[in-house]
Amino acid sequence: MKITRFGHSCVLVEAGGARVLIDPGVYSRGWESIATPDAVFITHRHADHADPVRLPAYLADRPDLPCYVEPGVNEQLIVPTTTAMASGQQITLGQLTVTVVGGLHAVIHPDIPRVGNFGLVLRAPGEPSVFHPGDALDVTPDDIDVLCVPMMAPWEKVSQTIDFVRAVAPRQMIPIHDGLLNDDGFWMIAGHLSARTTAQFVPVRDPRPWTVTRGITL
């Protein structure tokens, strides 16, 4: 398995003979250079996860590229073709299975209506499992090797993140949702997560590939 970060919550996961692009948003850079992913997944409608300008253009240039979205995304973006997904549904690409979990975005403030959000569990035979939660910490699937852990958000505090990582109990975690963090804030939060959970923190911030095999970073 290979995971490449493109900033904030955008990652490319390559496993099971498939390449899956997740959450190419406004704070992410370089994902437009991915010529031929097998699918795009959008966890929810917010622009930091679904760029309202670049993403429609990217999909228009690739009319045969499947794009699977939380249903609310279709209310926000003008895109050529998308497939709305619901919790419990699965998509199989090669030997990679992507399972949708969850349903609602985390609470930002009681005055702000909650939107839909789904998390993604990616599994391929003989390869590590990956969980990308989108913008929520309330779903904790079992048997996760690599957790994409949100680092900072208007809806999040460090104590919640620590409890979330403990509940998922991954072997490793990589940062996502860090587009608004400077280096000092990033390393402060990374230190809390490393000191108070058993997962190995892998500080991948640049757009570079990261290969993982059963809990061993290569």
mmCIF file of C-alpha atoms in Angstrom:
data_model
loop_
_atom_site.group_PDB
_atom_site.id
_atom_site.type_symbol
_atom_site.label_atom_id
_atom_site.label_comp_id
_atom_site.label_asym_id
_atom_site.label_seq_id
_atom_site.Cartn_x
_atom_site.Cartn_y
_atom_site.Cartn_z
ATOM 1 C CA MET A 1 0.000 0.000 0.000
ATOM 2 C CA LYS A 2 1.088 3.537 -0.749
ATOM 3 C CA ILE A 3 -0.459 6.711 0.644
ATOM 4 C CA THR A 4 0.363 10.132 -0.768
ATOM 5 C CA ARG A 5 -0.774 13.330 0.947
ATOM 6 C CA PHE A 6 -1.677 16.471 -0.976
ATOM 7 C CA GLY A 7 -2.287 18.678 2.018
ATOM 8 C CA HIS A 8 -5.149 19.090 4.472
ATOM 9 C CA SER A 9 -7.513 16.096 4.083
ATOM 10 C CA CYS A 10 -6.582 15.024 0.558
ATOM 11 C CA VAL A 11 -4.865 11.651 0.159
ATOM 12 C CA LEU A 12 -4.262 9.206 -2.656
ATOM 13 C CA VAL A 13 -4.455 5.590 -1.481
ATOM 14 C CA GLU A 14 -2.977 2.908 -3.734
ATOM 15 C CA ALA A 15 -3.843 -0.651 -2.721
ATOM 16 C CA GLY A 16 -5.285 -3.812 -4.200
ATOM 17 C CA GLY A 17 -4.436 -2.692 -7.706
ATOM 18 C CA ALA A 18 -6.522 0.493 -7.383
ATOM 19 C CA ARG A 19 -5.801 4.200 -6.870
ATOM 20 C CA VAL A 20 -8.372 6.176 -4.878
ATOM 21 C CA LEU A 21 -8.327 9.967 -4.445
ATOM 22 C CA ILE A 22 -10.076 11.273 -1.322
ATOM 23 C CA ASP A 23 -11.214 14.836 -0.522
ATOM 24 C CA PRO A 24 -9.399 17.138 -2.987
ATOM 25 C CA GLY A 25 -10.267 20.474 -1.408
ATOM 26 C CA VAL A 26 -9.251 24.115 -1.523
ATOM 27 C CA TYR A 27 -6.368 23.736 0.963
ATOM 28 C CA SER A 28 -4.853 20.824 -0.993
ATOM 29 C CA ARG A 29 -2.301 21.151 -3.774
ATOM 30 C CA GLY A 30 -0.966 18.866 -6.494
ATOM 31 C CA TRP A 31 -3.821 16.395 -6.750
ATOM 32 C CA GLU A 32 -4.729 17.790 -10.177
ATOM 33 C CA SER A 33 -1.573 16.114 -11.521
ATOM 34 C CA ILE A 34 -3.009 12.635 -10.824
ATOM 35 C CA ALA A 35 -3.896 11.634 -14.342
ATOM 36 C CA THR A 36 -5.768 8.375 -13.889
ATOM 37 C CA PRO A 37 -7.128 7.485 -10.460
ATOM 38 C CA ASP A 38 -9.694 4.699 -10.410
ATOM 39 C CA ALA A 39 -12.173 6.713 -8.345
ATOM 40 C CA VAL A 40 -12.671 9.914 -6.362
ATOM 41 C CA PHE A 41 -14.432 9.942 -2.990
ATOM 42 C CA ILE A 42 -15.788 13.089 -1.306
ATOM 43 C CA THR A 43 -16.683 12.737 2.371
ATOM 44 C CA HIS A 44 -18.854 15.878 2.588
ATOM 45 C CA ARG A 45 -19.766 19.177 0.985
ATOM 46 C CA HIS A 46 -17.349 21.627 2.637
ATOM 47 C CA ALA A 47 -14.926 23.337 0.284
ATOM 48 C CA ASP A 48 -11.828 22.198 2.185
ATOM 49 C CA HIS A 49 -12.809 18.666 1.139
ATOM 50 C CA ALA A 50 -14.349 19.375 -2.269
ATOM 51 C CA ASP A 51 -12.853 22.270 -4.197
ATOM 52 C CA PRO A 52 -15.824 24.000 -5.898
ATOM 53 C CA VAL A 53 -13.699 25.240 -8.809
ATOM 54 C CA ARG A 54 -10.889 22.805 -9.486
ATOM 55 C CA LEU A 55 -12.795 19.581 -8.774
ATOM 56 C CA PRO A 56 -15.605 20.108 -11.324
ATOM 57 C CA ALA A 57 -12.993 20.995 -13.954
ATOM 58 C CA TYR A 58 -10.937 17.926 -13.038
ATOM 59 C CA LEU A 59 -13.957 15.642 -13.383
ATOM 60 C CA ALA A 60 -15.112 17.305 -16.602
ATOM 61 C CA ASP A 61 -11.761 16.438 -18.164
ATOM 62 C CA ARG A 62 -12.256 12.807 -17.071
ATOM 63 C CA PRO A 63 -15.894 11.971 -17.861
ATOM 64 C CA ASP A 64 -15.376 8.252 -17.208
ATOM 65 C CA LEU A 65 -13.874 8.756 -13.737
ATOM 66 C CA PRO A 66 -16.280 7.549 -11.011
ATOM 67 C CA CYS A 67 -16.894 10.087 -8.244
ATOM 68 C CA TYR A 68 -18.621 8.824 -5.098
ATOM 69 C CA VAL A 69 -19.980 11.486 -2.755
ATOM 70 C CA GLU A 70 -21.938 12.106 0.407
ATOM 71 C CA PRO A 71 -25.361 13.176 -0.945
ATOM 72 C CA GLY A 72 -25.035 16.787 0.229
ATOM 73 C CA VAL A 73 -22.076 17.303 -2.074
ATOM 74 C CA ASN A 74 -24.474 17.412 -5.008
ATOM 75 C CA GLU A 75 -26.172 20.452 -3.461
ATOM 76 C CA GLN A 76 -22.865 22.325 -3.300
ATOM 77 C CA LEU A 77 -20.931 21.378 -6.432
ATOM 78 C CA ILE A 78 -21.728 21.530 -10.094
ATOM 79 C CA VAL A 79 -20.101 18.370 -11.368
ATOM 80 C CA PRO A 80 -20.754 16.267 -14.473
ATOM 81 C CA THR A 81 -21.563 12.958 -12.818
ATOM 82 C CA THR A 82 -21.449 11.729 -9.237
ATOM 83 C CA THR A 83 -22.833 8.748 -7.350
ATOM 84 C CA ALA A 84 -24.348 9.474 -3.940
ATOM 85 C CA MET A 85 -23.420 6.966 -1.241
ATOM 86 C CA ALA A 86 -24.902 6.023 2.125
ATOM 87 C CA SER A 87 -23.524 4.385 5.247
ATOM 88 C CA GLY A 88 -22.981 0.660 4.807
ATOM 89 C CA GLN A 89 -22.510 0.758 1.048
ATOM 90 C CA GLN A 90 -19.379 -0.688 -0.526
ATOM 91 C CA ILE A 91 -17.470 -0.066 -3.722
ATOM 92 C CA THR A 92 -14.979 -2.615 -5.064
ATOM 93 C CA LEU A 93 -12.109 -1.441 -7.263
ATOM 94 C CA GLY A 94 -9.768 -4.230 -8.272
ATOM 95 C CA GLN A 95 -9.099 -5.988 -4.968
ATOM 96 C CA LEU A 96 -9.705 -2.851 -2.917
ATOM 97 C CA THR A 97 -13.002 -2.529 -1.043
ATOM 98 C CA VAL A 98 -14.139 0.900 0.129
ATOM 99 C CA THR A 99 -16.870 0.858 2.787
ATOM 100 C CA VAL A 100 -18.885 3.947 3.715
ATOM 101 C CA VAL A 101 -19.487 4.532 7.438
ATOM 102 C CA GLY A 102 -21.006 7.292 9.562
ATOM 103 C CA GLY A 103 -23.549 9.883 8.559
ATOM 104 C CA LEU A 104 -23.157 13.331 10.130
ATOM 105 C CA HIS A 105 -20.491 16.006 10.342
ATOM 106 C CA ALA A 106 -19.189 16.812 13.811
ATOM 107 C CA VAL A 107 -20.904 19.636 15.688
ATOM 108 C CA ILE A 108 -19.260 23.014 15.059
ATOM 109 C CA HIS A 109 -21.777 24.951 17.182
ATOM 110 C CA PRO A 110 -25.414 24.278 18.084
ATOM 111 C CA ASP A 111 -26.414 27.293 15.979
ATOM 112 C CA ILE A 112 -24.851 25.761 12.870
ATOM 113 C CA PRO A 113 -26.915 23.013 11.184
ATOM 114 C CA ARG A 114 -25.026 19.753 10.787
ATOM 115 C CA VAL A 115 -24.400 18.489 7.280
ATOM 116 C CA GLY A 116 -23.850 14.938 6.133
ATOM 117 C CA ASN A 117 -20.435 13.310 6.352
ATOM 118 C CA PHE A 118 -19.157 9.833 5.691
ATOM 119 C CA GLY A 119 -15.991 8.058 6.651
ATOM 120 C CA LEU A 120 -14.210 5.557 4.428
ATOM 121 C CA VAL A 121 -12.713 2.205 5.383
ATOM 122 C CA LEU A 122 -10.332 0.841 2.751
ATOM 123 C CA ARG A 123 -9.273 -2.800 2.767
ATOM 124 C CA ALA A 124 -7.380 -5.026 0.332
ATOM 125 C CA PRO A 125 -6.265 -8.651 0.895
ATOM 126 C CA GLY A 126 -2.845 -8.866 2.519
ATOM 127 C CA GLU A 127 -2.500 -5.073 2.858
ATOM 128 C CA PRO A 128 -3.038 -2.669 5.755
ATOM 129 C CA SER A 129 -6.505 -1.257 6.326
ATOM 130 C CA VAL A 130 -7.050 2.510 6.258
ATOM 131 C CA PHE A 131 -9.732 4.707 7.820
ATOM 132 C CA HIS A 132 -10.417 8.258 6.611
ATOM 133 C CA PRO A 133 -13.135 9.736 8.857
ATOM 134 C CA GLY A 134 -13.877 12.937 6.962
ATOM 135 C CA ASP A 135 -15.023 15.508 9.543
ATOM 136 C CA ALA A 136 -16.271 13.355 12.400
ATOM 137 C CA LEU A 137 -14.865 11.445 15.352
ATOM 138 C CA ASP A 138 -17.935 9.424 16.340
ATOM 139 C CA VAL A 139 -17.364 6.296 14.232
ATOM 140 C CA THR A 140 -14.613 3.890 15.289
ATOM 141 C CA PRO A 141 -14.372 0.853 13.008
ATOM 142 C CA ASP A 142 -12.518 -2.250 14.147
ATOM 143 C CA ASP A 143 -9.251 -3.661 12.836
ATOM 144 C CA ILE A 144 -7.769 -0.467 11.395
ATOM 145 C CA ASP A 145 -4.033 -0.406 10.694
ATOM 146 C CA VAL A 146 -3.682 3.210 9.527
ATOM 147 C CA LEU A 147 -5.863 6.048 10.778
ATOM 148 C CA CYS A 148 -6.004 9.369 8.955
ATOM 149 C CA VAL A 149 -6.367 11.523 12.044
ATOM 150 C CA PRO A 150 -7.816 15.062 11.892
ATOM 151 C CA MET A 151 -5.362 17.383 13.632
ATOM 152 C CA MET A 152 -7.280 20.656 14.041
ATOM 153 C CA ALA A 153 -10.746 21.921 13.181
ATOM 154 C CA PRO A 154 -13.422 24.323 14.454
ATOM 155 C CA TRP A 155 -15.321 21.237 15.676
ATOM 156 C CA GLU A 156 -12.432 19.510 17.440
ATOM 157 C CA LYS A 157 -10.323 19.662 20.585
ATOM 158 C CA VAL A 158 -7.242 17.632 21.423
ATOM 159 C CA SER A 159 -8.875 15.583 24.184
ATOM 160 C CA GLN A 160 -11.522 14.364 21.710
ATOM 161 C CA THR A 161 -8.852 13.449 19.178
ATOM 162 C CA ILE A 162 -6.870 11.462 21.730
ATOM 163 C CA ASP A 163 -9.993 9.529 22.752
ATOM 164 C CA PHE A 164 -10.833 8.941 19.087
ATOM 165 C CA VAL A 165 -7.397 7.467 18.340
ATOM 166 C CA ARG A 166 -7.614 5.285 21.446
ATOM 167 C CA ALA A 167 -11.034 3.994 20.374
ATOM 168 C CA VAL A 168 -9.925 3.156 16.826
ATOM 169 C CA ALA A 169 -6.638 1.711 18.152
ATOM 170 C CA PRO A 170 -4.697 1.808 14.871
ATOM 171 C CA ARG A 171 -1.103 0.675 14.521
ATOM 172 C CA GLN A 172 -0.192 3.949 12.849
ATOM 173 C CA MET A 173 -1.744 7.366 12.256
ATOM 174 C CA ILE A 174 -1.068 10.005 9.643
ATOM 175 C CA PRO A 175 -2.209 13.624 9.909
ATOM 176 C CA ILE A 176 -5.082 15.104 7.947
ATOM 177 C CA HIS A 177 -7.136 18.288 8.397
ATOM 178 C CA ASP A 178 -3.997 20.259 9.235
ATOM 179 C CA GLY A 179 -4.249 22.932 6.541
ATOM 180 C CA LEU A 180 -4.743 25.729 9.077
ATOM 181 C CA LEU A 181 -1.956 24.636 11.431
ATOM 182 C CA ASN A 182 1.470 26.248 11.499
ATOM 183 C CA ASP A 183 4.466 24.065 12.330
ATOM 184 C CA ASP A 184 4.370 24.899 16.045
ATOM 185 C CA GLY A 185 0.734 23.886 16.357
ATOM 186 C CA PHE A 186 1.253 20.767 14.288
ATOM 187 C CA TRP A 187 4.076 19.461 16.447
ATOM 188 C CA MET A 188 2.315 20.356 19.682
ATOM 189 C CA ILE A 189 -0.728 18.295 18.717
ATOM 190 C CA ALA A 190 1.465 15.520 17.301
ATOM 191 C CA GLY A 191 3.247 15.365 20.631
ATOM 192 C CA HIS A 192 -0.020 14.937 22.532
ATOM 193 C CA LEU A 193 -1.178 12.177 20.197
ATOM 194 C CA SER A 194 2.159 10.362 20.343
ATOM 195 C CA ALA A 195 2.424 10.592 24.142
ATOM 196 C CA ARG A 196 -1.143 9.594 24.944
ATOM 197 C CA THR A 197 -1.940 6.861 22.432
ATOM 198 C CA THR A 198 -0.188 3.664 21.403
ATOM 199 C CA ALA A 199 -0.254 4.395 17.665
ATOM 200 C CA GLN A 200 2.886 5.415 15.793
ATOM 201 C CA PHE A 201 2.535 8.965 14.480
ATOM 202 C CA VAL A 202 3.899 9.333 10.938
ATOM 203 C CA PRO A 203 4.293 13.082 10.225
ATOM 204 C CA VAL A 204 3.671 13.110 6.488
ATOM 205 C CA ARG A 205 2.946 16.724 5.550
ATOM 206 C CA ASP A 206 4.446 17.074 2.064
ATOM 207 C CA PRO A 207 3.010 15.665 -1.177
ATOM 208 C CA ARG A 208 5.196 12.579 -1.165
ATOM 209 C CA PRO A 209 4.380 8.866 -1.198
ATOM 210 C CA TRP A 210 4.419 6.904 2.024
ATOM 211 C CA THR A 211 4.471 3.121 1.865
ATOM 212 C CA VAL A 212 3.186 0.986 4.715
ATOM 213 C CA THR A 213 3.213 -2.781 5.105
ATOM 214 C CA ARG A 214 1.509 -4.151 8.200
ATOM 215 C CA GLY A 215 2.604 -1.399 10.500
ATOM 216 C CA ILE A 216 6.103 -0.899 9.121
ATOM 217 C CA THR A 217 6.829 2.423 7.447
ATOM 218 C CA LEU A 218 9.035 2.108 4.363
#
